[in-house]
The first five atom37 places (N, CA, C, CB, O) and aatype in JSON, in Angstrom:
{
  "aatype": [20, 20, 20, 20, 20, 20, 20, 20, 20, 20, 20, 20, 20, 20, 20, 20, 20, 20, 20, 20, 20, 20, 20, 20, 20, 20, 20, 20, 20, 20, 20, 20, 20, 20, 20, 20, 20, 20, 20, 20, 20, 20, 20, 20, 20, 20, 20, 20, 20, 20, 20, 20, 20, 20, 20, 20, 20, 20, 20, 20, 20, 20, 20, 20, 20, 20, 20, 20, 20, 20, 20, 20, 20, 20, 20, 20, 20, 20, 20, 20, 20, 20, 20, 20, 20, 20, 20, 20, 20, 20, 20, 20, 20, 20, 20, 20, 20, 20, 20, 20, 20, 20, 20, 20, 20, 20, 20, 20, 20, 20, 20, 20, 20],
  "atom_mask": [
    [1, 1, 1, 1, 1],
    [1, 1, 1, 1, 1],
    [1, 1, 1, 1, 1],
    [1, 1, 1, 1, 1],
    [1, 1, 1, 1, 1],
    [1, 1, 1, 1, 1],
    [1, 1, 1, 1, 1],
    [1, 1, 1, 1, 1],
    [1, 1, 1, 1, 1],
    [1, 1, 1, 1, 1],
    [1, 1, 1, 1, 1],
    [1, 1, 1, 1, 1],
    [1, 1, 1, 1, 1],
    [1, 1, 1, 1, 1],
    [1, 1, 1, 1, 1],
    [1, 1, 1, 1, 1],
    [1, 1, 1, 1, 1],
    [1, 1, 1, 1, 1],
    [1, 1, 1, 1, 1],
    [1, 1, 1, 1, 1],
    [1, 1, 1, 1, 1],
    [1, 1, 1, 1, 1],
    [1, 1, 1, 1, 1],
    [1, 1, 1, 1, 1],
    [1, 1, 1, 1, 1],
    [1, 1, 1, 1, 1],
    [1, 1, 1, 1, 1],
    [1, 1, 1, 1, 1],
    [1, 1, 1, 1, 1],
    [1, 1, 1, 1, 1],
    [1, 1, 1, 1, 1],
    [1, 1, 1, 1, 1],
    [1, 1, 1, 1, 1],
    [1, 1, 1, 1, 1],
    [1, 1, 1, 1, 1],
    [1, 1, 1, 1, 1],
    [1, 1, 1, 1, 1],
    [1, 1, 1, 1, 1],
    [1, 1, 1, 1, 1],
    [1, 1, 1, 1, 1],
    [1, 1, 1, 1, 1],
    [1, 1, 1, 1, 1],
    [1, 1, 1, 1, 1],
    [1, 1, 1, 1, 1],
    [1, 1, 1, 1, 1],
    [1, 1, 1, 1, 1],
    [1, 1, 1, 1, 1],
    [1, 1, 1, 1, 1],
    [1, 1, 1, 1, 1],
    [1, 1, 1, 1, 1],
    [1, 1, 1, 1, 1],
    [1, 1, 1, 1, 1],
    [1, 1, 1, 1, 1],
    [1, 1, 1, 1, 1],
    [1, 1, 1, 1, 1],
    [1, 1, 1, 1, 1],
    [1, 1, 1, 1, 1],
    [1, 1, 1, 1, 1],
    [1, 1, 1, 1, 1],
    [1, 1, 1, 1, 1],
    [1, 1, 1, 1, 1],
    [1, 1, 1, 1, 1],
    [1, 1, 1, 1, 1],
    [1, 1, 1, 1, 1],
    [1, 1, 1, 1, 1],
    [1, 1, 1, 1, 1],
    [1, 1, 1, 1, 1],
    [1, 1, 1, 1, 1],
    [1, 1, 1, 1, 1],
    [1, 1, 1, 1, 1],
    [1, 1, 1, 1, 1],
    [1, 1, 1, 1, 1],
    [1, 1, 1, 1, 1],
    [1, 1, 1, 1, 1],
    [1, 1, 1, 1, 1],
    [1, 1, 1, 1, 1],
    [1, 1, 1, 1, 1],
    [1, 1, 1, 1, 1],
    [1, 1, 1, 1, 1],
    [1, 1, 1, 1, 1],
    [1, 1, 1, 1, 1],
    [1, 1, 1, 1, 1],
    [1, 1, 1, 1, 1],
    [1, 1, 1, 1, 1],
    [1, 1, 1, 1, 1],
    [1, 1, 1, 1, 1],
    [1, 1, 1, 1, 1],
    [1, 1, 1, 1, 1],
    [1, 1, 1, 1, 1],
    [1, 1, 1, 1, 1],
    [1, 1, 1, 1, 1],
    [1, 1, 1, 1, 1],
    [1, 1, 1, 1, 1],
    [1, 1, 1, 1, 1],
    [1, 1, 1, 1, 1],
    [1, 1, 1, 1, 1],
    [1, 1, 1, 1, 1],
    [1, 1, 1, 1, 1],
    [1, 1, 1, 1, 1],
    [1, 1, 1, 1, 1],
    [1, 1, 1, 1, 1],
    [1, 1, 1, 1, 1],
    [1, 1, 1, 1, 1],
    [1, 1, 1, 1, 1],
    [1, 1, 1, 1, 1],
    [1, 1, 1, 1, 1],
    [1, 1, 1, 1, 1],
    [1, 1, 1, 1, 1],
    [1, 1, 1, 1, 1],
    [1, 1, 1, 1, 1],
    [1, 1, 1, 1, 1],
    [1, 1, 1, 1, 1],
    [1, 1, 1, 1, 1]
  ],
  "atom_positions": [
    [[14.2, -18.61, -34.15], [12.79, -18.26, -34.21], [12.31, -17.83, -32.83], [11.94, -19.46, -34.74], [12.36, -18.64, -31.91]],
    [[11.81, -16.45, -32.61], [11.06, -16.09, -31.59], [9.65, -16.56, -31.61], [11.13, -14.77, -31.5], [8.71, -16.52, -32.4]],
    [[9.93, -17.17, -30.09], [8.44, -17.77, -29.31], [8.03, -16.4, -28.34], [8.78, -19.5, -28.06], [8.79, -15.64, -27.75]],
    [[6.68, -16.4, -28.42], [5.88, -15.8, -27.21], [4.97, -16.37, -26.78], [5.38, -14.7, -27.34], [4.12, -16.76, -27.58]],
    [[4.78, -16.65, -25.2], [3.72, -17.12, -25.09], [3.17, -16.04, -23.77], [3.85, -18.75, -24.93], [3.96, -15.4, -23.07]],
    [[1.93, -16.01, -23.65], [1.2, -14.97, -23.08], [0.12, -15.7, -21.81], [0.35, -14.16, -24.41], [-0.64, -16.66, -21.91]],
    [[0.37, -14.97, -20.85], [-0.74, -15.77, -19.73], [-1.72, -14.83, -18.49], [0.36, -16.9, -18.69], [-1.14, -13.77, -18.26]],
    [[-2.57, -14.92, -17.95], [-2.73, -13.76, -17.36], [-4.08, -13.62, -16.87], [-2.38, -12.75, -18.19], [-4.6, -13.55, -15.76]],
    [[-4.61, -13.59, -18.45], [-5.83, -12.84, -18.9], [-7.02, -13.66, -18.14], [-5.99, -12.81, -20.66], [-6.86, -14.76, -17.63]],
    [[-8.47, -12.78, -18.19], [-9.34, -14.01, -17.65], [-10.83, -12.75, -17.31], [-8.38, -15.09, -15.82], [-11.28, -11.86, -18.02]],
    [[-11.12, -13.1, -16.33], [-12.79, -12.53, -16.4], [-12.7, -11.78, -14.74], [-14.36, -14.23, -16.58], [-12.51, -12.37, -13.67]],
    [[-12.88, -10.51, -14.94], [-12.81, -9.73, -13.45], [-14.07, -8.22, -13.51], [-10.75, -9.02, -13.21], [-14.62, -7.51, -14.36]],
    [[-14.01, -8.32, -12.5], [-15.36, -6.99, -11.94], [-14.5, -5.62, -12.73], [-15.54, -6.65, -9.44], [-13.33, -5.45, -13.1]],
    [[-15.42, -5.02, -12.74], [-15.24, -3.28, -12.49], [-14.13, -2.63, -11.4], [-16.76, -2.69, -11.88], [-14.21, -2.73, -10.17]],
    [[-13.48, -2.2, -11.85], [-12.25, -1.95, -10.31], [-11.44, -2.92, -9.93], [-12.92, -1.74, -8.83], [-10.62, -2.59, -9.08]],
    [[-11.41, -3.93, -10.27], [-9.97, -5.01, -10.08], [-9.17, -5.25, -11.01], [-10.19, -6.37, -9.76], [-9.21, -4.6, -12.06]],
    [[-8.45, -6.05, -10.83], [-6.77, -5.91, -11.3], [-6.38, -7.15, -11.82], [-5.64, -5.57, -10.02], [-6.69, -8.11, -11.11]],
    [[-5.59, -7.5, -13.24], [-4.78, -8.67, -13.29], [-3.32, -7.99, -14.21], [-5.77, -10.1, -14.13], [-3.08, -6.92, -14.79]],
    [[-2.5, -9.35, -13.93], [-1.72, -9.23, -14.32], [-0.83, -9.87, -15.44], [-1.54, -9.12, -13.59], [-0.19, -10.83, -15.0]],
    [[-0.6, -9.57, -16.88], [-0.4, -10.55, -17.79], [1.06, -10.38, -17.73], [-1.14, -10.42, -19.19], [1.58, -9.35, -17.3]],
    [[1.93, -11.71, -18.29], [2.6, -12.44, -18.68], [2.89, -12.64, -20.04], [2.3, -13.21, -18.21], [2.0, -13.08, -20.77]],
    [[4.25, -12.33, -20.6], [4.61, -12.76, -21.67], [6.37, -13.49, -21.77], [4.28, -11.54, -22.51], [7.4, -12.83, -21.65]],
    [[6.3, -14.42, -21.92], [7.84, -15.22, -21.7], [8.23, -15.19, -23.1], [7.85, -17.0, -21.03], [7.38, -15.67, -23.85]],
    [[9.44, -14.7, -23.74], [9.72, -14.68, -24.93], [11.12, -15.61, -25.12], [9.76, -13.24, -25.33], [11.94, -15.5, -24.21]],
    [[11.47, -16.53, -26.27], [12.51, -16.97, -26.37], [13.43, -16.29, -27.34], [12.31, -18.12, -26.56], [12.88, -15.41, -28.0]],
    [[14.72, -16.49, -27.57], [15.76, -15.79, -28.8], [15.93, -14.55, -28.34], [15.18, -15.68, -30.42], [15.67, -14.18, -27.2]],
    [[16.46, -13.71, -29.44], [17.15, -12.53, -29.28], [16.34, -11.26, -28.81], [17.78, -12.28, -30.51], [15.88, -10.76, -29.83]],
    [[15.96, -10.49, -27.68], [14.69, -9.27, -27.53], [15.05, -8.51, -27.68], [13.95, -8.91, -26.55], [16.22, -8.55, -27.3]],
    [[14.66, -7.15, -28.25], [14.83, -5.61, -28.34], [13.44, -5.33, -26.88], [14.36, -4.8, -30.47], [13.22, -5.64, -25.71]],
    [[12.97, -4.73, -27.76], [12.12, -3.86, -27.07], [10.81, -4.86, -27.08], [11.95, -2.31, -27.82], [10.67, -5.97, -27.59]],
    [[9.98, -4.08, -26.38], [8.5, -5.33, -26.01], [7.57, -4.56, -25.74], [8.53, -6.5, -24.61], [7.77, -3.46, -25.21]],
    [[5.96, -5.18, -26.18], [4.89, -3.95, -25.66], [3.61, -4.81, -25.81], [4.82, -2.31, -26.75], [3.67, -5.56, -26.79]],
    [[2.78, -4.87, -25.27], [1.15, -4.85, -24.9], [0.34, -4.06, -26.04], [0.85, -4.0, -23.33], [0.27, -2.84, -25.85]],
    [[-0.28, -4.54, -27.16], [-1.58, -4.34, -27.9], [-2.91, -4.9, -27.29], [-1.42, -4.96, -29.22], [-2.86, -5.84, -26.5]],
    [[-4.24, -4.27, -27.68], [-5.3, -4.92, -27.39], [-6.39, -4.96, -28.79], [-5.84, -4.21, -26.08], [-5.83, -4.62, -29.83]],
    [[-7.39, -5.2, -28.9], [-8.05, -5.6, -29.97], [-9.44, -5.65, -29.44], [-7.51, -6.87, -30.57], [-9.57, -6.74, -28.89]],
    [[-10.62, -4.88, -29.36], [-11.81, -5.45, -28.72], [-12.39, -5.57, -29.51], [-12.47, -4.96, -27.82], [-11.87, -5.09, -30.51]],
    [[-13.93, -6.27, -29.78], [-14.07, -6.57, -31.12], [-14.95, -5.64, -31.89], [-14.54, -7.87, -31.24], [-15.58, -4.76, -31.3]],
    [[-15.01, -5.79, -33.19], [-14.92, -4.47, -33.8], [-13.93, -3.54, -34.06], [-15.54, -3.89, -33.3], [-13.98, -3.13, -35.22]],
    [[-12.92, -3.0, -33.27], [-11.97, -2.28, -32.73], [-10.97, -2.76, -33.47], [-11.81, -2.33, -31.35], [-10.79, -3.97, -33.4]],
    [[-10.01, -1.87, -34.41], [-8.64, -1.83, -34.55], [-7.53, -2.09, -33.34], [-8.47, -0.6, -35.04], [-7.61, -1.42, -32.31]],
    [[-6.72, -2.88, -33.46], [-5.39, -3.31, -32.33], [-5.17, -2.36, -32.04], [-4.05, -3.99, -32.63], [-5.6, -1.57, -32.88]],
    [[-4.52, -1.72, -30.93], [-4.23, -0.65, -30.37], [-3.17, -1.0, -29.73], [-5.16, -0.09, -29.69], [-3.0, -2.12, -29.26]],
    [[-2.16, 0.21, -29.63], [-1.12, -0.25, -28.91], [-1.14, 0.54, -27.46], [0.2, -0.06, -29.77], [-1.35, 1.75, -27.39]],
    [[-0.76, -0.72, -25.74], [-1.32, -0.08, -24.6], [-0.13, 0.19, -23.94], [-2.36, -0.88, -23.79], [-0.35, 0.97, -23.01]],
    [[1.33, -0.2, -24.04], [2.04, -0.23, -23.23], [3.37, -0.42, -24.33], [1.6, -1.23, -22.12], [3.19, -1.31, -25.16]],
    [[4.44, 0.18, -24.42], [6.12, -0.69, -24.84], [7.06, 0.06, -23.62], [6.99, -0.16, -26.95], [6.82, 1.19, -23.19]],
    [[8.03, -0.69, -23.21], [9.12, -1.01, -23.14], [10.52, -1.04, -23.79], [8.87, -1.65, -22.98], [10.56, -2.02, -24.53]],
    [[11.65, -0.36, -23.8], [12.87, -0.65, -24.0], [13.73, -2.01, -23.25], [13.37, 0.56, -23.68], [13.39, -2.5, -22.18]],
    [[14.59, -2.36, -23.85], [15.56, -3.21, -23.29], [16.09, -2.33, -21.79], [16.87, -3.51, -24.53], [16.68, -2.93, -20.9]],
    [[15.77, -0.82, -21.69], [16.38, -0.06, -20.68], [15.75, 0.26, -19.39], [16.69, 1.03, -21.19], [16.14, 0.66, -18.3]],
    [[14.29, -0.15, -20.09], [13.38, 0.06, -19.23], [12.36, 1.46, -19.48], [14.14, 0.07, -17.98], [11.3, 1.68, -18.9]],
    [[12.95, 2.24, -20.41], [11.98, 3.35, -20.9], [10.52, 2.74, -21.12], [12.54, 4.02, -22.34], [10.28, 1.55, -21.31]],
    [[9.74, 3.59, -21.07], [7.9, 3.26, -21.14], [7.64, 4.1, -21.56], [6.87, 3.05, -20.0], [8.16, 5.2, -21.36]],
    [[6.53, 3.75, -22.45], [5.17, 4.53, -23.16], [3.98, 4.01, -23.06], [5.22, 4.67, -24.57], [3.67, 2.91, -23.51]],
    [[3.14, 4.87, -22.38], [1.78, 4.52, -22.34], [0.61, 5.25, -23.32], [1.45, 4.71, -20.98], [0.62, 6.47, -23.47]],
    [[-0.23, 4.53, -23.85], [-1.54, 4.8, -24.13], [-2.06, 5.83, -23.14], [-2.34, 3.55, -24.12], [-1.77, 5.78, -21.94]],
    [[-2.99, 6.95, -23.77], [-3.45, 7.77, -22.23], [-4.62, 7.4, -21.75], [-3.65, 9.35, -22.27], [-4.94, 7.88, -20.66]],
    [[-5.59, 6.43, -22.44], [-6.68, 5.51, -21.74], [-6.08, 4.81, -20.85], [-7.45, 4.56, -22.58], [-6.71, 4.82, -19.8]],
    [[-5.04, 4.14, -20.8], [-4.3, 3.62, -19.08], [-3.45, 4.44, -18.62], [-3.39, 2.24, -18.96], [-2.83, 4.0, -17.65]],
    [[-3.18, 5.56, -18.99], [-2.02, 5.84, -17.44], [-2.63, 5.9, -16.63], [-1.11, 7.06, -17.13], [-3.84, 6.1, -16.73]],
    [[-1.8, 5.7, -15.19], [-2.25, 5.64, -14.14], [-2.9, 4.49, -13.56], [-2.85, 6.47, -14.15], [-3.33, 4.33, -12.42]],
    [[-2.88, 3.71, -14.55], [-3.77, 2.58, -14.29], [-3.01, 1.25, -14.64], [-5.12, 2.73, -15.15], [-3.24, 0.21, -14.03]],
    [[-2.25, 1.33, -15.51], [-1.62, 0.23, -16.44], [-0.12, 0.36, -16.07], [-1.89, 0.5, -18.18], [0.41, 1.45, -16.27]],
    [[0.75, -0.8, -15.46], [2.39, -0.51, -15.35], [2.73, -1.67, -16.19], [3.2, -0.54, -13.68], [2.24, -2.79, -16.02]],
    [[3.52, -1.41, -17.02], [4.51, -2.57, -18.06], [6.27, -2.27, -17.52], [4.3, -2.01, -20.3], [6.96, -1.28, -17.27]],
    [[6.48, -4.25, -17.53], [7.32, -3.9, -16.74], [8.24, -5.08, -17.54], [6.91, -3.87, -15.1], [7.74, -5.7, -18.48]],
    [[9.51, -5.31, -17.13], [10.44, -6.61, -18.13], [11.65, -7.26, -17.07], [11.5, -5.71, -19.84], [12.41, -6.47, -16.51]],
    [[11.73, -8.43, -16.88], [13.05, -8.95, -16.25], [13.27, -9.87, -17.64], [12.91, -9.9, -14.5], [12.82, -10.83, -18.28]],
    [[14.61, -8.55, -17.62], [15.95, -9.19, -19.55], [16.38, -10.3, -19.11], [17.9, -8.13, -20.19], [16.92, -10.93, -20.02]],
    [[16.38, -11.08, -17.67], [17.46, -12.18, -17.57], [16.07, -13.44, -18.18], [18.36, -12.42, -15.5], [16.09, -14.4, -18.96]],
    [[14.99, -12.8, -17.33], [13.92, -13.83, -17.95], [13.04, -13.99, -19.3], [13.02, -13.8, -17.15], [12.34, -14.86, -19.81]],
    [[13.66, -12.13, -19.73], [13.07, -12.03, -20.91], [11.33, -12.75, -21.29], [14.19, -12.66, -21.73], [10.82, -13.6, -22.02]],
    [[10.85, -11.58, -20.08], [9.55, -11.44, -19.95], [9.13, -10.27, -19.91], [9.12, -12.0, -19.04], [9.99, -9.44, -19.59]],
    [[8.07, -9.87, -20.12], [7.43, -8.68, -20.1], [5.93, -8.82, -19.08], [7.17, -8.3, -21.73], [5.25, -9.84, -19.08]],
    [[5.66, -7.82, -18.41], [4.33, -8.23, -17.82], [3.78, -6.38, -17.82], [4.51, -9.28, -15.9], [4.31, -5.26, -17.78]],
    [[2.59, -6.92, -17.88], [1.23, -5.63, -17.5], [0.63, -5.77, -16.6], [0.07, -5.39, -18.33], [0.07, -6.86, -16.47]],
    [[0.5, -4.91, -15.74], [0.09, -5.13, -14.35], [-1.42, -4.15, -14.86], [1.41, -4.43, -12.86], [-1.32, -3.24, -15.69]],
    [[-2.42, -4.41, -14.38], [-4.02, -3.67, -14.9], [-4.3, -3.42, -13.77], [-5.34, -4.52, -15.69], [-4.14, -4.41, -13.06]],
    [[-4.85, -2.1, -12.95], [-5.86, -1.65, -11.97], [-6.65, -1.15, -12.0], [-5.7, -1.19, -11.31], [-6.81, -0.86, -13.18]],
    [[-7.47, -0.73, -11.4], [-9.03, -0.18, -11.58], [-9.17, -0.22, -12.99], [-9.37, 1.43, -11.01], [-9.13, 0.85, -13.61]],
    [[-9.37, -1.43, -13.69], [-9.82, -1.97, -15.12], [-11.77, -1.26, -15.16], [-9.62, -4.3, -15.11], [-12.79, -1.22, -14.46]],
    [[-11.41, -0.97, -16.07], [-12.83, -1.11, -16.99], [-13.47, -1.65, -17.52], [-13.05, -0.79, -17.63], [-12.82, -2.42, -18.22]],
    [[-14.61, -1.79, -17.69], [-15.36, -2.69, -19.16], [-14.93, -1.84, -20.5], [-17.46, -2.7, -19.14], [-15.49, -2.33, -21.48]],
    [[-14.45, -1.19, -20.7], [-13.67, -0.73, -21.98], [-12.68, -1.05, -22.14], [-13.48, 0.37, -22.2], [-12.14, -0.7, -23.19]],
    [[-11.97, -1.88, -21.18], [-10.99, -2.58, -21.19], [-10.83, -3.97, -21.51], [-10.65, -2.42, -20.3], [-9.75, -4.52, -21.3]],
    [[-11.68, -4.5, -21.94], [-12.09, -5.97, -22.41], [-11.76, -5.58, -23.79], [-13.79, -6.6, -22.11], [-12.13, -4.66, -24.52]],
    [[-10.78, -6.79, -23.95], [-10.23, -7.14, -25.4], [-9.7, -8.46, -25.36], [-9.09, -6.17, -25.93], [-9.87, -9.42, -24.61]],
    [[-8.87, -8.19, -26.53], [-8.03, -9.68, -26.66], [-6.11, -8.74, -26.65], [-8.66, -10.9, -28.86], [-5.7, -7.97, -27.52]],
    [[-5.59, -9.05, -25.78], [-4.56, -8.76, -25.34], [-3.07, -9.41, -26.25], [-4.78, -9.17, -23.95], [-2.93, -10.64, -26.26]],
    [[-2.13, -8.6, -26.9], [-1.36, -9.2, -28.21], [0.16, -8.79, -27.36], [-1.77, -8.22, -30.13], [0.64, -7.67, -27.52]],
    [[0.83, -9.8, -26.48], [2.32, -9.5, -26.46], [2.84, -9.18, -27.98], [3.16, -10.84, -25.83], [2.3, -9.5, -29.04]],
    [[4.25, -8.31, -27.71], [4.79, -8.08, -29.3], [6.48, -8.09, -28.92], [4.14, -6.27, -30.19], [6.48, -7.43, -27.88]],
    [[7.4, -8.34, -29.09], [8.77, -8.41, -29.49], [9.51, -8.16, -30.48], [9.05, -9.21, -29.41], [9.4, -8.74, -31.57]],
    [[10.13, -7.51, -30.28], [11.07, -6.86, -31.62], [12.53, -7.44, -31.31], [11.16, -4.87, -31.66], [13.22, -7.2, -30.32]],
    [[12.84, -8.26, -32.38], [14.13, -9.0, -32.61], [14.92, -8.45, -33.23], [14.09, -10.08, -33.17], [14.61, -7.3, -33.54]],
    [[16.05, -8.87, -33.62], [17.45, -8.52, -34.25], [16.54, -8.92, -35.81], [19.2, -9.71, -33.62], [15.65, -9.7, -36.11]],
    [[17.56, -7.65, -36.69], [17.2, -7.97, -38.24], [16.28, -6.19, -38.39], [15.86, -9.91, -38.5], [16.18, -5.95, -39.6]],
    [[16.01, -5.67, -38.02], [14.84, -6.08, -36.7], [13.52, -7.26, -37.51], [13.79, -4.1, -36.01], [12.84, -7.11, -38.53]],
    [[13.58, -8.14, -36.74], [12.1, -9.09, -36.5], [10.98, -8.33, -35.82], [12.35, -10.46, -35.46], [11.14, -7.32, -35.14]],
    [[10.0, -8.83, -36.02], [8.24, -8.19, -35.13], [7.69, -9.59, -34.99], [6.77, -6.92, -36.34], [7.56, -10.19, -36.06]],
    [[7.32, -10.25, -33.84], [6.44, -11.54, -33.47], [5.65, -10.93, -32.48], [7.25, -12.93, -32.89], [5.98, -9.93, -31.84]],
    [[4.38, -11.69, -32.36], [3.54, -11.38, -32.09], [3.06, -12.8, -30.68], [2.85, -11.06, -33.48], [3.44, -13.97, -30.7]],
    [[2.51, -12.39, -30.02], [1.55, -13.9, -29.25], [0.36, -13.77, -29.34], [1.63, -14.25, -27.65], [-0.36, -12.82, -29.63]],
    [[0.13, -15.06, -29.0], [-1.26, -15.84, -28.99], [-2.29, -14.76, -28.98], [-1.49, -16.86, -27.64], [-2.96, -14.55, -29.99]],
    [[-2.44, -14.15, -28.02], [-3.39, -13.52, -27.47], [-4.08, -14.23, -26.35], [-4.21, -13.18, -28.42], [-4.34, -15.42, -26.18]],
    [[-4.34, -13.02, -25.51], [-4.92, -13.49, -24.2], [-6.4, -12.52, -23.74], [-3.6, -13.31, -22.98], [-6.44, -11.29, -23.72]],
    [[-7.55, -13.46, -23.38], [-8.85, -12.83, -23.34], [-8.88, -11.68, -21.87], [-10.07, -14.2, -23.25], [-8.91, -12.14, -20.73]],
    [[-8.87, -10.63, -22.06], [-9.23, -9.92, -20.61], [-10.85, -9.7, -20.92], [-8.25, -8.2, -20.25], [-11.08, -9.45, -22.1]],
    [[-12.02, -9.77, -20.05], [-12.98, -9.36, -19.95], [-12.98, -8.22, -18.74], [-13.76, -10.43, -19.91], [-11.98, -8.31, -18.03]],
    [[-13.7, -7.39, -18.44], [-14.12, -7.03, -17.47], [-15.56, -6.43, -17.46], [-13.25, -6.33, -17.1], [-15.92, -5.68, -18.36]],
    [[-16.26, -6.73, -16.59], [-17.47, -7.11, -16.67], [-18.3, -7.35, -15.43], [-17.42, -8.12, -17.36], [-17.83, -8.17, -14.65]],
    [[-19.73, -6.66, -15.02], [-20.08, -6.93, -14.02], [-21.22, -7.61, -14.32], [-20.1, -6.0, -13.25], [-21.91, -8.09, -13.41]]
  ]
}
């Protein structure tokens, strides 16, 4: 059974930066960053290959780097010059063998002045 757990998220200005966390246990394929603001359909902001290939959303390029260490089998999103359109609820995702799809917790980003 794949675990995710997600950490990161939290309450920041106009123009600053955080960085989320996702530690996954069991078998990983590929990995990626959804968001959800409310009202708003999930959206997908960021995936990853096991190789390191990336795809971004074009509301973050330039702004958003997703990144993975396979030995730690983590994934992280690095956020800069964030927006208040950027406030959501933040969904790590993992794709397992079979292929499996798990999902995490979710983590609150606000941004907000």
């Amino acid at each position: 059974q794949v675990q995710l757990v997600e950490s990161g998220g939290g309450l920041v200005q106009p123009g600053g930066s955080l960085r989320l966390s996702c530690a996954a246990s069991g078998i990983i394929f590929s990995m990626s960053w959804y968001r959800q603001a409310p009202g708003k359909q999930r959206e997908l902001v960021a995936a990853i290959t096991r190789s390191g290939s990336t795809n971004y959303a074009d509301v973050v390029k330039g702004r958003f780097t997703i990144s993975r260490d396979n030995a730690k089998k983590t994934v992280y999103l690095q956020m800069n010059s964030l927006k208040p359109e950027d406030t959501a609820v933040y969904y790590c995702n993992a794709v397992s063998a079979g292929p499996s799809n798990y999902w995490g917790q979710g983590t609150q980003v606000t941004v907000s002045s």
